[in-house]
C-alpha positions as a Python dict, from the first residue, in 0.01 Angstrom:
ca = {
    (1, 'M'): (0, 0, 0),
    (2, 'A'): (101, -320, -231),
    (3, 'T'): (464, -408, -311),
    (4, 'I'): (542, -435, -693),
    (5, 'S'): (876, -559, -836),
    (6, 'H'): (906, -367, -1158),
    (7, 'H'): (907, 0, -1288),
    (8, 'F'): (522, 59, -1379),
    (9, 'S'): (262, -201, -1200),
    (10, 'Y'): (37, -431, -1410),
    (11, 'E'): (-313, -547, -1337),
    (12, 'A'): (-218, -824, -1103),
    (13, 'D'): (-51, -551, -902),
    (14, 'A'): (-344, -321, -863),
    (15, 'K'): (-566, -628, -774),
    (16, 'L'): (-347, -719, -493),
    (17, 'F'): (-356, -366, -384),
    (18, 'I'): (-750, -398, -375),
    (19, 'L'): (-731, -720, -164),
    (20, 'N'): (-498, -550, 66),
    (21, 'N'): (-690, -213, 86),
    (22, 'R'): (-1070, -325, 129),
    (23, 'Q'): (-1096, 19, 346),
    (24, 'L'): (-1117, 234, 14),
    (25, 'F'): (-1428, 26, -72),
    (26, 'L'): (-1592, -112, 202),
    (27, 'S'): (-1652, -33, 594),
    (28, 'K'): (-1457, -215, 814),
    (29, 'H'): (-1667, -510, 952),
    (30, 'E'): (-1884, -639, 646),
    (31, 'D'): (-1824, -978, 530),
    (32, 'A'): (-1726, -988, 135),
    (33, 'V'): (-1547, -1139, -149),
    (34, 'A'): (-1385, -1047, -453),
    (35, 'L'): (-1392, -1218, -782),
    (36, 'F'): (-1179, -1108, -1051),
    (37, 'E'): (-1243, -1103, -1446),
    (38, 'K'): (-1601, -1202, -1405),
    (39, 'G'): (-1838, -1150, -1732),
    (40, 'I'): (-2104, -878, -1682),
    (41, 'S'): (-2386, -755, -1927),
    (42, 'R'): (-2422, -1080, -2105),
    (43, 'D'): (-2026, -1094, -2104),
    (44, 'K'): (-1994, -792, -2299),
    (45, 'T'): (-1768, -659, -2013),
    (46, 'I'): (-1517, -859, -1824),
    (47, 'A'): (-1516, -686, -1476),
    (48, 'D'): (-1160, -625, -1350),
    (49, 'C'): (-1306, -693, -988),
    (50, 'L'): (-1639, -750, -857),
    (51, 'I'): (-1672, -702, -476),
    (52, 'F'): (-1972, -872, -299),
    (53, 'S'): (-2076, -725, 64),
    (54, 'R'): (-2402, -797, 208),
    (55, 'E'): (-2374, -425, 373),
    (56, 'T'): (-2284, -237, 67),
    (57, 'G'): (-2389, -442, -198),
    (58, 'L'): (-2207, -529, -541),
    (59, 'V'): (-1912, -297, -588),
    (60, 'G'): (-1724, -295, -929),
    (61, 'I'): (-1387, -184, -996),
    (62, 'E'): (-1237, -110, -1349),
    (63, 'I'): (-868, -102, -1326),
    (64, 'K'): (-643, 87, -1566),
    (65, 'T'): (-283, 63, -1509),
    (66, 'A'): (-4, 295, -1721),
    (67, 'H'): (2, 13, -1961),
    (68, 'D'): (-377, 102, -2065),
    (69, 'T'): (-567, 341, -2251),
    (70, 'K'): (-902, 490, -2229),
    (71, 'K'): (-989, 302, -2558),
    (72, 'R'): (-1289, 106, -2394),
    (73, 'L'): (-1363, 297, -2058),
    (74, 'L'): (-1687, 440, -2185),
    (75, 'H'): (-1834, 126, -2287),
    (76, 'Q'): (-1686, -65, -1968),
    (77, 'L'): (-1863, 207, -1710),
    (78, 'H'): (-2162, 181, -1904),
    (79, 'D'): (-2180, -204, -1829),
    (80, 'Y'): (-2057, -182, -1468),
    (81, 'T'): (-2332, 97, -1397),
    (82, 'K'): (-2598, -126, -1535),
    (83, 'V'): (-2523, -415, -1285),
    (84, 'C'): (-2346, -250, -989),
    (85, 'D'): (-2467, -48, -662),
    (86, 'Y'): (-2121, 113, -642),
    (87, 'V'): (-1847, 169, -894),
    (88, 'Y'): (-1511, 283, -885),
    (89, 'V'): (-1236, 328, -1123),
    (90, 'L'): (-847, 253, -980),
    (91, 'L'): (-616, 424, -1237),
    (92, 'H'): (-266, 526, -1263),
    (93, 'D'): (-173, 900, -1245),
    (94, 'A'): (-31, 869, -1610),
    (95, 'V'): (-409, 772, -1734),
    (96, 'Y'): (-609, 1027, -1578),
    (97, 'A'): (-599, 1321, -1799),
    (98, 'E'): (-678, 1082, -2078),
    (99, 'A'): (-980, 934, -1891),
    (100, 'K'): (-1129, 1225, -1748),
    (101, 'P'): (-1360, 1332, -2028),
    (102, 'I'): (-1524, 992, -1985),
    (103, 'L'): (-1495, 975, -1612),
    (104, 'D'): (-1698, 1321, -1596),
    (105, 'Q'): (-1992, 1145, -1795),
    (106, 'Y'): (-2035, 934, -1485),
    (107, 'P'): (-2062, 1176, -1181),
    (108, 'Q'): (-2173, 836, -982),
    (109, 'V'): (-1844, 652, -1016),
    (110, 'G'): (-1584, 697, -752),
    (111, 'I'): (-1190, 756, -846),
    (112, 'Y'): (-878, 652, -694),
    (113, 'C'): (-571, 743, -873),
    (114, 'Y'): (-247, 567, -787),
    (115, 'T'): (137, 629, -823),
    (116, 'E'): (426, 424, -765),
    (117, 'A'): (737, 476, -541),
    (118, 'D'): (1009, 257, -395),
    (119, 'G'): (826, -24, -529),
    (120, 'N'): (482, 46, -381),
    (121, 'L'): (145, 151, -482),
    (122, 'Y'): (-3, 459, -334),
    (123, 'A'): (-365, 558, -386),
    (124, 'G'): (-585, 878, -322),
    (125, 'K'): (-937, 921, -381),
    (126, 'L'): (-1036, 1210, -628),
    (127, 'R'): (-1399, 1134, -583),
    (128, 'E'): (-1629, 911, -349),
    (129, 'A'): (-1878, 678, -577),
    (130, 'S'): (-2226, 754, -472),
    (131, 'Y'): (-2529, 482, -516),
    (132, 'N'): (-2584, 401, -855),
    (133, 'K'): (-2976, 338, -950),
    (134, 'H'): (-3002, 54, -1177),
    (135, 'D'): (-3212, -225, -1306),
    (136, 'Y'): (-3164, -530, -1050),
    (137, 'R'): (-3254, -745, -1347),
    (138, 'D'): (-2938, -678, -1502),
    (139, 'T'): (-2761, -757, -1186),
    (140, 'L'): (-2935, -1106, -1142),
    (141, 'D'): (-2796, -1170, -1503),
    (142, 'I'): (-2467, -1213, -1378),
    (143, 'M'): (-2613, -1533, -1241),
    (144, 'W'): (-2624, -1879, -1438),
    (145, 'W'): (-2972, -2031, -1548),
    (146, 'T'): (-2941, -2297, -1308),
    (147, 'E'): (-2853, -2047, -1021),
    (148, 'L'): (-3138, -1833, -1119),
    (149, 'M'): (-3405, -2147, -1111),
    (150, 'N'): (-3282, -2211, -763),
    (151, 'L'): (-3334, -1899, -651),
    (152, 'A'): (-3675, -1906, -801),
    (153, 'K'): (-3728, -2244, -617),
    (154, 'L'): (-3601, -2109, -300),
    (155, 'N'): (-3833, -1798, -286),
    (156, 'A'): (-4134, -2003, -378),
    (157, 'E'): (-4083, -2226, -94),
    (158, 'I'): (-4023, -1984, 166),
    (159, 'N'): (-4363, -1805, 46),
    (160, 'H'): (-4521, -2172, 27),
    (161, 'Q'): (-4572, -2122, -341),
    (162, 'Q'): (-4541, -2282, -671),
    (163, 'V'): (-4282, -2218, -923),
    (164, 'P'): (-4459, -2172, -1246),
    (165, 'F'): (-4200, -2349, -1464),
    (166, 'K'): (-4417, -2344, -1782),
    (167, 'R'): (-4334, -1942, -1791),
    (168, 'L'): (-3971, -1946, -1713),
    (169, 'H'): (-3798, -2057, -1998),
    (170, 'T'): (-3522, -1802, -2036),
    (171, 'K'): (-3295, -1607, -1788),
    (172, 'R'): (-3507, -1281, -1807),
    (173, 'S'): (-3819, -1457, -1759),
    (174, 'I'): (-3663, -1610, -1418),
    (175, 'E'): (-3514, -1243, -1358),
    (176, 'N'): (-3882, -1100, -1377),
    (177, 'Y'): (-4053, -1333, -1168),
    (178, 'L'): (-3817, -1293, -876),
    (179, 'L'): (-3812, -909, -886),
    (180, 'N'): (-4161, -890, -927),
    (181, 'N'): (-4298, -1149, -673),
    (182, 'Y'): (-4018, -1137, -404),
    (183, 'G'): (-3878, -755, -415),
    (184, 'S'): (-3521, -744, -282),
    (185, 'A'): (-3504, -1076, -128),
    (186, 'P'): (-3346, -1248, -417),
    (187, 'I'): (-3063, -986, -461),
    (188, 'K'): (-2979, -1031, -116),
    (189, 'Q'): (-3001, -1388, -154),
    (190, 'F'): (-2710, -1380, -459),
    (191, 'Y'): (-2490, -1170, -286),
    (192, 'D'): (-2499, -1398, 14),
    (193, 'N'): (-2455, -1726, -203),
    (194, 'V'): (-2154, -1572, -369),
    (195, 'I'): (-2024, -1485, -27),
    (196, 'R'): (-2060, -1827, 103),
    (197, 'G'): (-1947, -1986, -231),
    (198, 'R'): (-2270, -2126, -312),
    (199, 'H'): (-2260, -2176, -735),
    (200, 'D'): (-2366, -2434, -973),
    (201, 'K'): (-2177, -2735, -879),
    (202, 'D'): (-2033, -2749, -1229),
    (203, 'K'): (-1888, -2412, -1238),
    (204, 'V'): (-1545, -2328, -1093),
    (205, 'V'): (-1539, -1969, -926),
    (206, 'K'): (-1236, -1832, -760),
    (207, 'H'): (-1329, -1607, -453),
    (208, 'Y'): (-1063, -1392, -260),
    (209, 'E'): (-1167, -1284, 96),
    (210, 'I'): (-1129, -923, 155),
}
């Protein structure tokens, strides 16, 4: 439940609802942080909410309020499912019927519908999210180039290897190097870095404990 001060909630109210209701998306005791308005898929989509968790992984949440339409939902879900382990849509009852044909194309995406009464938001689960199989190169691509390179240096050091700097000119080349040589370790390190607030020192990222 999240208190609102006007007739129809806006996106900020839905974001507050997410922060106050982590149990809808995570288990009870896992460490996690939320980032809002983060670019994914080479910034083709701005994710409303990304939750980074050591246990669950990367959870993406698209918000559709009563003020929104389905206009970009198909494109947005395509990009969320390219990068996230689990994807949810949190949408107002008023837009569910319009969005349902698109949601039916993504059966792995979880659905929470919410309504408003007496100044509060109340959500009900229509469908649980299932694990979304995807290419983890696209997940690593959320990182900045400097962060990817630091991850390459870290893994090379851990494994007593040398980083092949001459072959790592692009983000994709670093992503391929990390996953081909170190498996899932860089993904777990990426999530842990976000949770601990370890970013490029020149980038400002606002975290919300959840």
